[in-house]
XYZ file of C-alpha atoms in Angstrom:
504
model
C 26.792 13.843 8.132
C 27.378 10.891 6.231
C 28.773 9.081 9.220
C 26.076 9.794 11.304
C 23.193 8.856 8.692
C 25.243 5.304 8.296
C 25.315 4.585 12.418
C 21.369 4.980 12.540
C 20.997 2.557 9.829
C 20.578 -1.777 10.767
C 19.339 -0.693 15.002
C 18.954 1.560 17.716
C 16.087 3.440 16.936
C 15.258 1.416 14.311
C 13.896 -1.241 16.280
C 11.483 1.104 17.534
C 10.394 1.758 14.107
C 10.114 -2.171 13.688
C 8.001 -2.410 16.684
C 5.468 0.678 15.733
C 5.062 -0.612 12.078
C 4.418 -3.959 13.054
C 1.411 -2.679 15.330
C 0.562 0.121 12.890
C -0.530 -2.747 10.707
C -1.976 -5.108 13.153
C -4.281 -2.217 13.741
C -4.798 -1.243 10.709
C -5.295 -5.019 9.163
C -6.936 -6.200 11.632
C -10.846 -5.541 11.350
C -10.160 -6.142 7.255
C -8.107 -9.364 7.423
C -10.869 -11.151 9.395
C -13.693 -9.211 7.835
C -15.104 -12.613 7.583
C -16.180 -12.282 11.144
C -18.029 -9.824 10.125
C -19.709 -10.806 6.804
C -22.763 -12.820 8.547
C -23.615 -10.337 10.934
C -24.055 -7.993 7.869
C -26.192 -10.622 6.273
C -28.484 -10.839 8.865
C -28.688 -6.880 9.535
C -29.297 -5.772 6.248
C -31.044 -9.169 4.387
C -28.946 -8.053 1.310
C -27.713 -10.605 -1.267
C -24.696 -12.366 -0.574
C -22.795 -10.691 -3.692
C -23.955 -7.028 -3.082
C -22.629 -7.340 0.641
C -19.353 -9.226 -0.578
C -18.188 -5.690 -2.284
C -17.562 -4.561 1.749
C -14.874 -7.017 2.206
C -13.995 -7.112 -1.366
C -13.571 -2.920 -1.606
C -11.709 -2.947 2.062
C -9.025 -5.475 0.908
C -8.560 -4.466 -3.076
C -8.486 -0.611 -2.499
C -5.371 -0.172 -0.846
C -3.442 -2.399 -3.438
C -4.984 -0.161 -6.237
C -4.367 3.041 -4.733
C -0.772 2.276 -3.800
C 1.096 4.752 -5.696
C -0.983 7.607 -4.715
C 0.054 6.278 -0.883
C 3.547 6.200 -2.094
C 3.195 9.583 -3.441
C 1.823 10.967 -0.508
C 4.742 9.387 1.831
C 7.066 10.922 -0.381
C 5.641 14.353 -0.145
C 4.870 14.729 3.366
C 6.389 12.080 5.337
C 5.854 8.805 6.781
C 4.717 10.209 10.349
C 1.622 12.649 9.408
C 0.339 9.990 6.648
C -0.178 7.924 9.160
C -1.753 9.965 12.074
C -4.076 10.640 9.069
C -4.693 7.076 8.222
C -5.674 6.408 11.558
C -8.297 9.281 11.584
C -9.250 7.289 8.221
C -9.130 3.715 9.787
C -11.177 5.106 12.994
C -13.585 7.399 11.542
C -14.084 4.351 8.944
C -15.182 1.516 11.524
C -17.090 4.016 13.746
C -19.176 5.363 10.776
C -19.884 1.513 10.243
C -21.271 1.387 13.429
C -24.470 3.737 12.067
C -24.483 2.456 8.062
C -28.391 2.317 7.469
C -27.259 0.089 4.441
C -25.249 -2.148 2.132
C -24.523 0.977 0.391
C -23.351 3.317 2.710
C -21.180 0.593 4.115
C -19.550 -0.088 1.309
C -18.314 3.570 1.611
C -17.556 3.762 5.116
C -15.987 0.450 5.668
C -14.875 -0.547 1.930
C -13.641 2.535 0.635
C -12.506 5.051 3.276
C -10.747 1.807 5.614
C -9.384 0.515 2.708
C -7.977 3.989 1.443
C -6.613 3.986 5.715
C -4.897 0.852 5.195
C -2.905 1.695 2.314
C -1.886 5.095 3.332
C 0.076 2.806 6.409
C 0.690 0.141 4.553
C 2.734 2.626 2.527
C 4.099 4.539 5.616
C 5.364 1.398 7.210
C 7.564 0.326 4.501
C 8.680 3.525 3.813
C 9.865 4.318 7.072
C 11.529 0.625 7.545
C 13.533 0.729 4.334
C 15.247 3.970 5.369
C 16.097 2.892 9.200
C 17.781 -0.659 7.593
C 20.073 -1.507 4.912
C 21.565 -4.847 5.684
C 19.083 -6.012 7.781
C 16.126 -5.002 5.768
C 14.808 -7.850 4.623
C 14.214 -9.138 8.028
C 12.655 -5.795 9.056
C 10.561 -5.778 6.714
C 9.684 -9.240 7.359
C 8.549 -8.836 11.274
C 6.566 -5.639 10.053
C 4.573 -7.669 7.328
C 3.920 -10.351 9.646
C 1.639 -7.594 11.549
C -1.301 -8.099 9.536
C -1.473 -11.579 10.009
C -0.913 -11.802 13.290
C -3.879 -8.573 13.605
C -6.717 -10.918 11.638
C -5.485 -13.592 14.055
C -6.011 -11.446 17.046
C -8.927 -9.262 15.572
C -11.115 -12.919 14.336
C -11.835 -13.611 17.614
C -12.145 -10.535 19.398
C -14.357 -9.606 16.903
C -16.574 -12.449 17.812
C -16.568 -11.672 21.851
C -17.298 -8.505 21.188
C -20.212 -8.481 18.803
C -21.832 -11.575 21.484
C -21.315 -9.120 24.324
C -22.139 -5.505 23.065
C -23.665 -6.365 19.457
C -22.285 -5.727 15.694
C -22.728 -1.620 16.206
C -20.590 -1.506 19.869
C -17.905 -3.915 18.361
C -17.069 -1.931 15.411
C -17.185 1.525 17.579
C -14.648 -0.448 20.368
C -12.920 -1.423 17.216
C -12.530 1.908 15.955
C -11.527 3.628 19.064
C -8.886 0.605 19.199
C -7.746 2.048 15.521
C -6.518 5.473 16.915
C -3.756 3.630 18.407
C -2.378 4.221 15.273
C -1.672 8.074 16.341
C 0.682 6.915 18.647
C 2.695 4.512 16.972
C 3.075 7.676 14.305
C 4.692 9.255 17.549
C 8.155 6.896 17.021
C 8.375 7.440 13.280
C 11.412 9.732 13.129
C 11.885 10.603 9.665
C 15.672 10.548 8.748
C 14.993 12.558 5.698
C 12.972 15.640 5.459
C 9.891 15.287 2.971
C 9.428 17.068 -0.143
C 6.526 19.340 0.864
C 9.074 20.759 4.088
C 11.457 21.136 1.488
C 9.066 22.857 -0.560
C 8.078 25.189 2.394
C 11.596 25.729 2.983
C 12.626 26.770 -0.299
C 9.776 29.179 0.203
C 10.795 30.910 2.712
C 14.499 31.233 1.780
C 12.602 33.054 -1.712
C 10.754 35.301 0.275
C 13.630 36.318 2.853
C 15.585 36.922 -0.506
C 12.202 39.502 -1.101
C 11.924 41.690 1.867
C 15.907 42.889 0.857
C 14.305 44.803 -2.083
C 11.266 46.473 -0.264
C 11.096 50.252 0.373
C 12.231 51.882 3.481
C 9.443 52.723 5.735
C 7.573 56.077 5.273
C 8.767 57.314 8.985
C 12.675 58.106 7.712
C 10.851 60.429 5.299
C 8.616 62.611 7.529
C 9.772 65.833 8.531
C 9.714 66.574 12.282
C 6.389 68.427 13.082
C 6.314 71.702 14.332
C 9.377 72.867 12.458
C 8.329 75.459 9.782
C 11.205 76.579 9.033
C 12.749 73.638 6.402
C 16.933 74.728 6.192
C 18.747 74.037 2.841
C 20.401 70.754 3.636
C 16.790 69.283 4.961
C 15.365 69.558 1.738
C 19.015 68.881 -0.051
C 18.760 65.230 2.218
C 14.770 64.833 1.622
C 15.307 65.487 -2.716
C 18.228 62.943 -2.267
C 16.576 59.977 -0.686
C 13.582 60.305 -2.733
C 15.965 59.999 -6.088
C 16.736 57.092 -4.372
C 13.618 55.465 -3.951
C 12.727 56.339 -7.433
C 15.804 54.407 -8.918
C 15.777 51.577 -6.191
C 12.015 51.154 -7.581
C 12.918 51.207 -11.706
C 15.467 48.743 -10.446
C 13.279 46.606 -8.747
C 10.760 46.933 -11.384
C 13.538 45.970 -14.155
C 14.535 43.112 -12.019
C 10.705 41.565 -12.061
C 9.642 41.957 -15.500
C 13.546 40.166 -15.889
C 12.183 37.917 -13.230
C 8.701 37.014 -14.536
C 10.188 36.539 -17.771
C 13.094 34.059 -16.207
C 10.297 32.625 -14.363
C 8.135 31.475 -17.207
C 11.558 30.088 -18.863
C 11.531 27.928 -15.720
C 7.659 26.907 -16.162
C 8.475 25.775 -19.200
C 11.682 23.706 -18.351
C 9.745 22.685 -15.775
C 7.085 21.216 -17.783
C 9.682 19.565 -20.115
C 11.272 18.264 -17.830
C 8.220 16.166 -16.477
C 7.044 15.684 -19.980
C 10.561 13.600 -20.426
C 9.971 12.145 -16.983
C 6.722 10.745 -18.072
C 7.355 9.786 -21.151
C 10.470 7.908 -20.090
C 8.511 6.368 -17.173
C 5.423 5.381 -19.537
C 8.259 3.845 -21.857
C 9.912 1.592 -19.440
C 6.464 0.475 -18.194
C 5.485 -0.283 -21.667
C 9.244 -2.421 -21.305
C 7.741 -3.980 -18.614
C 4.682 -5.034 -19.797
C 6.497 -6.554 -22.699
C 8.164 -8.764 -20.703
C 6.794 -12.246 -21.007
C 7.705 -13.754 -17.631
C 6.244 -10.719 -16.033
C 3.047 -10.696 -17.741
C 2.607 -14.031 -16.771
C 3.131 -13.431 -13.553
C 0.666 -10.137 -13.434
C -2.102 -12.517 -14.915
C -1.575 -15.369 -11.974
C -1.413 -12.591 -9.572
C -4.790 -11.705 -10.839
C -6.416 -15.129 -11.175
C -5.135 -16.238 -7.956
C -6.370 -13.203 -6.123
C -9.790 -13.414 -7.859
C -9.698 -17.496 -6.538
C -8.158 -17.768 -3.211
C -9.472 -14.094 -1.259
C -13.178 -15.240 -1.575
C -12.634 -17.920 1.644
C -11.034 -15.546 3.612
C -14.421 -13.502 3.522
C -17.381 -16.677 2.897
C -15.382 -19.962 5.002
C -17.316 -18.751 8.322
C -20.538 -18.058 6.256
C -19.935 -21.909 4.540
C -19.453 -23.396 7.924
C -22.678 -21.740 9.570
C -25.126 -22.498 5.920
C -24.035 -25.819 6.438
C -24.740 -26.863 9.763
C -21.346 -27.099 10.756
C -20.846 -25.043 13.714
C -23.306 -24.751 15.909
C -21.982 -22.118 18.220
C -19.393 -19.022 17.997
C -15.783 -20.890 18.063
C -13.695 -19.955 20.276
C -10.729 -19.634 17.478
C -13.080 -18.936 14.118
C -11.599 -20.315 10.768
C -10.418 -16.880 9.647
C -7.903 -17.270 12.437
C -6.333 -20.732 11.721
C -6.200 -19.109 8.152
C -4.098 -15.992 9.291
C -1.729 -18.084 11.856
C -1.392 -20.288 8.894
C -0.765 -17.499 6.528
C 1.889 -15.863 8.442
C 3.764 -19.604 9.268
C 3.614 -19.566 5.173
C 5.296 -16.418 4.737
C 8.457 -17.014 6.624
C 8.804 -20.747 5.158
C 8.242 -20.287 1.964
C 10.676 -16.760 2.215
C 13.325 -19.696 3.637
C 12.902 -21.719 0.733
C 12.853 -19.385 -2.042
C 16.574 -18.525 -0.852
C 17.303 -22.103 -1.669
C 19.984 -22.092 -5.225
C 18.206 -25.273 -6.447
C 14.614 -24.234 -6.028
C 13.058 -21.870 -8.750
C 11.156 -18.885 -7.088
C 8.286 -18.884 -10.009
C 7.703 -22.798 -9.859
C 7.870 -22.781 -6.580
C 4.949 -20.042 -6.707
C 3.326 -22.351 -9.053
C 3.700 -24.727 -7.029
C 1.557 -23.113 -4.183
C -0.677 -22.256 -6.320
C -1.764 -25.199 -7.817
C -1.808 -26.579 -4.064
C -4.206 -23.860 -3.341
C -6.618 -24.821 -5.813
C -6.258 -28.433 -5.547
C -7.842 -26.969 -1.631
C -10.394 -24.710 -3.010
C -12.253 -28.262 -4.639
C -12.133 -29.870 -1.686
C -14.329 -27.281 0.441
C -17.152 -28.125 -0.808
C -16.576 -31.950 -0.631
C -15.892 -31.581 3.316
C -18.873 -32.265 5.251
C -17.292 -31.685 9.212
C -15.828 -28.596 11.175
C -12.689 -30.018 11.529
C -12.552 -30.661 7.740
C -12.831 -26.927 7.324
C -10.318 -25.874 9.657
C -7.480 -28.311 8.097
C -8.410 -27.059 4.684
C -8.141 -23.489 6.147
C -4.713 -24.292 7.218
C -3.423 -25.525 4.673
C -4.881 -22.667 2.442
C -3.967 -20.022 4.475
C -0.378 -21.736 4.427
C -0.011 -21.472 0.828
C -1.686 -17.903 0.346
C 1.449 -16.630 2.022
C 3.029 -16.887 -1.346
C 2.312 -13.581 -1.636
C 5.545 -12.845 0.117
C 7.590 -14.270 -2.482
C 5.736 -11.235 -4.692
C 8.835 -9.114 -4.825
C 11.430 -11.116 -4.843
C 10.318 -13.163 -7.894
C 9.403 -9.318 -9.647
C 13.335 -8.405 -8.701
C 14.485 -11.697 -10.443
C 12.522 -11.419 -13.333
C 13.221 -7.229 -14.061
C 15.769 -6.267 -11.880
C 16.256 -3.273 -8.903
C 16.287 -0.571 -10.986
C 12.824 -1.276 -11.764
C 11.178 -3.069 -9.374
C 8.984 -0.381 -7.554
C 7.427 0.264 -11.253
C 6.853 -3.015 -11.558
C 5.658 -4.234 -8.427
C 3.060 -1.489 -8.644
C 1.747 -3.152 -12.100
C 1.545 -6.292 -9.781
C -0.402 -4.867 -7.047
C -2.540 -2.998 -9.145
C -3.616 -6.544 -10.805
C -3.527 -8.325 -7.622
C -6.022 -5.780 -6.051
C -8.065 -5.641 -9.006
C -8.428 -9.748 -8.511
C -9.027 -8.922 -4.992
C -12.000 -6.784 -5.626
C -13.709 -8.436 -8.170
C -13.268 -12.150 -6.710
C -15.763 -12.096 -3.468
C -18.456 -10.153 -5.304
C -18.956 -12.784 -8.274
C -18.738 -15.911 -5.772
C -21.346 -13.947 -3.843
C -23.174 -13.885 -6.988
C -22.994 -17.593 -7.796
C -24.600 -18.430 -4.472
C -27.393 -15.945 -5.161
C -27.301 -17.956 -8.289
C -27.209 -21.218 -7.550
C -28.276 -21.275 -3.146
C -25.078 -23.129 -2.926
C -21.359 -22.467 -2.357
C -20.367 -25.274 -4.169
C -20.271 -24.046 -8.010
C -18.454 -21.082 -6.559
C -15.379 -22.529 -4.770
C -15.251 -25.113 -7.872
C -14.554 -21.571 -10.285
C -12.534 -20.202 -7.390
C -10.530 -23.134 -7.612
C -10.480 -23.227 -11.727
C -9.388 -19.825 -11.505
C -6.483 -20.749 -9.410
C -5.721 -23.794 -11.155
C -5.593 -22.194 -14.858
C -3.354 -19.126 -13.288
C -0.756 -21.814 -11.927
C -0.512 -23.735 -15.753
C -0.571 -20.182 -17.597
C 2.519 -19.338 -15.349
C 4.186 -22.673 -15.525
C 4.181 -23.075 -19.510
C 5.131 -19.898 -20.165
C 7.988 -19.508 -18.579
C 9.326 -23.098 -19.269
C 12.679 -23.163 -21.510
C 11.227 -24.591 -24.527
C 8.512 -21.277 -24.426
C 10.156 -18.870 -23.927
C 11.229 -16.468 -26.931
C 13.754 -15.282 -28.819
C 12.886 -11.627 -28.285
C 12.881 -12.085 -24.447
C 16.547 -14.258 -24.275
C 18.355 -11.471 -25.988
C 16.688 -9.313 -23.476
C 18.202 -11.027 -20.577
C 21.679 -11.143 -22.246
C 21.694 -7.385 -21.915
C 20.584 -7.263 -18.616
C 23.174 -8.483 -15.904
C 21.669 -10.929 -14.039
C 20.796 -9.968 -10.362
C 22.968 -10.998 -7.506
C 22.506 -11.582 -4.068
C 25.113 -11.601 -1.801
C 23.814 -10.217 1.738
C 21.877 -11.397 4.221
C 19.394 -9.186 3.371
C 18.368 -10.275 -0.020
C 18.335 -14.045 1.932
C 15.422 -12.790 3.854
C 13.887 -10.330 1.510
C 11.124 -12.291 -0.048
C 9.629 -12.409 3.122
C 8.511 -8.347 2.622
């Protein structure tokens, strides 16, 4: 078994598992990663404020990142393959009940919350299913599959915009939804290689109540008497007295064995119970390690400012280019687009330079980041089209720092727990993600002007990039956290995969 479980690892079939996650999340990512298509049409339909209408995009994006360890969970217990034929009845239903929202409100339910929820149930599914197809190779696996949703807003920005010219907002979201079951069949290749623990849990059931049926009474027939014989001979009721003594001590056996049972039973409950209570208790203790951490907290709180700074274009830059006069037709590739192209180009350079010895994975981040906002102030000081599609570019370039997320989290607390923290990070990244469109929204109701809010978007980004910078220069670091790291053995990376990992 072992030999078998190795040869399916690093290709054959999983290729085919590259090939359906990749397009599990261009489907998936696509509508949500170029919701900025979308965002002026809702303007117009509704005549809501820019900031109430910015929690659609803000909800779709932000959601998924906060709910990922429920989507974990649910991977874990039932299996890569049904999460995500259910996340495409999700992602579907979603965008179709979009296509009848009578409101701001009701939208930010169909489209914000229950597409959002879609995306990270496959989001989830996808990288569960890749990691266990791919050892060696992983980090390029998980590389191609990432890609998806950039390459999806690419595809989706201007499809979006053919379709709403030819069949209006409401038949564009319904072709995009029927578009999202796709997802259905690229659950079809998703072989699990290990069963799930809710088929194990059935299982286990089963085997229990085969064990059962061995300790049930025979049936009532082997006791009748034949009728139509009156006559009842000495060694008829001799046999008949005999198998009901039986019964009757087969039954004060079985009844011993279940009050022993029940009582074994609750003995189990309760080692059950302790047994989580340590589990938690350990798991809230090393995430209390975590957080103590000073290099990771750091990095938690740029997450968070630069998600709260750099998401907002990605929903407003077509909305900025049509308030200004800029564009005076549909483009034929919108600015959400260049962004996503940009974004993905980004991913896989930066991933190639992080592997560098030389170059330091969280100054490089800073690095980006303070690039990023140094963009952010110029949008408002750009006064052409072409302007705006260099500075989305360039800022879609350096907002694919976010894969370089997990392999500066494995540098800074190790494998052993980097899914605990990673999930910290996400949770602050999505929380940045959610609450950064809605207050630049607000500004402009504010102020009738864009300009004051891509100045704090920018801020935002600009203070995350110095708080991560100083402290986690030598001369700031403390005491506390150096005799940490000379406990902890330094992580090593020796295989190709870990060359190519950042870029998941």
């Amino acid at each position: 078994m072992a030999s078998s479980s190795t040869d399916v690892l690093d290709g054959g079939w999983g290729w085919a598992i590259v090939c359906a996650s990749f397009m599990a999340q261009l489907l998936a990512y696509g509508s949500p990663q170029s919701v900025g298509v979308l965002y002026p049409e809702w303007l117009n339909a509704f005549q809501e404020g820019k900031g109430m209408t910015a929690w659609v995009g803000s909800l779709v994006s932000g959601v998924g990142l906060i709910a990922s360890p429920i989507c974990s969970a649910c991977v874990d217990n039932f299996g890569a393959r049904p999460v995500t034929i259910f996340s495409g009845v999700m992602v579907s239903g979603g965008l179709m009940l979009s296509a009848f929202a009578p409101n701001v409100q009701f939208l930010i339910f169909s489209y914000g919350i229950v597409v959002g929820l879609g995306c990270g149930l496959v989001y989830a599914a996808t990288l569960t299913i890749t990691c266990q197809y791919f050892d060696k190779r992983r980090g390029l696996a998980l590389g191609i599959v990432t890609t998806g949703t950039s390459v999806g807003a690419f595809i989706y920005a201007s499809a979006q915009n053919e379709l709403i010219v030819m069949y209006g907002l409401d038949g564009c979201l319904l072709i995009i939804g029927a578009v999202a079951l796709n997802l259905m069949a690229c659950a079809g290749f998703m072989r699990p290689l290990n069963m799930p623990g809710y088929y194990l849990k059935q299982k286990a059931a089963l085997e229990r109540n085969t064990e059962e049926q061995l300790f049930e009474k025979p049936p009532l027939d082997d006791l009748t008497i034949i009728a139509g014989s009156t006559s009842t001979t000495p060694d008829k009721s001799l046999m008949v007295k005999e198998m009901l003594i039986t019964i009757d001590t087969k039954d004060s056996a079985v009844q011993t064995e279940k009050k022993k049972g029940s009582f074994l039973a609750g003995l189990a409950i309760i080692k059950v119970i302790k047994k989580k209570q340590q589990a938690y208790s350990k798991y809230m203790h090393s995430m209390y390690e975590i957080m103590q951490d000073q290099s990771m907290m750091s990095f938690c709180i740029s997450i968070f400012l630069f998600s709260l700074g750099a998401f907002p274009p990605v929903l407003f830059i077509e909305d900025v280019a049509m308030s200004q006069g800029l564009m005076e037709e549909v483009s034929v590739i919108p600015l959400v687009s260049i962004g996503a192209i940009a974004s993905c180009a980004g991913k896989l350079l930066l991933g190639m330079l992080v592997d560098i010895k030389w170059i330091n994975g969280i100054f490089l981040y800073a690095f980006t980041m303070f690039a990023g906002g140094l963009t952010l102030f110029l949008i408002p000081l750009t006064k052409s089209y072409l302007g705006l599609q260099i500075l989305s570019f360039v800022l879609g370039f350096f907002s694919g720092n976010w894969s370089l997320t997990s392999y500066i989290t494995t540098k800074i607390v190790g494998l052993d727990k980097l899914t605990q923290a990673h999930g910290i990070l996400m949770f602050f990244g999505g929380f940045g993600i959610m609450l950064g469109p809605p207050v630049v929204g607000w500004f402009f109701d504010w102020t009738q002007s864009y300009d004051l809010a891509f100045y704090f978007s920018g801020g935002c980004v600009e203070l995350g990039a110095v708080i991560l910078l100083l402290l986690n220069l030598p001369c700031w670091k403390r005491k506390s956290a150096k005799s940490s790291e000379s406990d902890r053995p330094d992580v090593q990376y020796t295989s190709n995969c870990d060359k190519v990992a950042s870029v998941a």
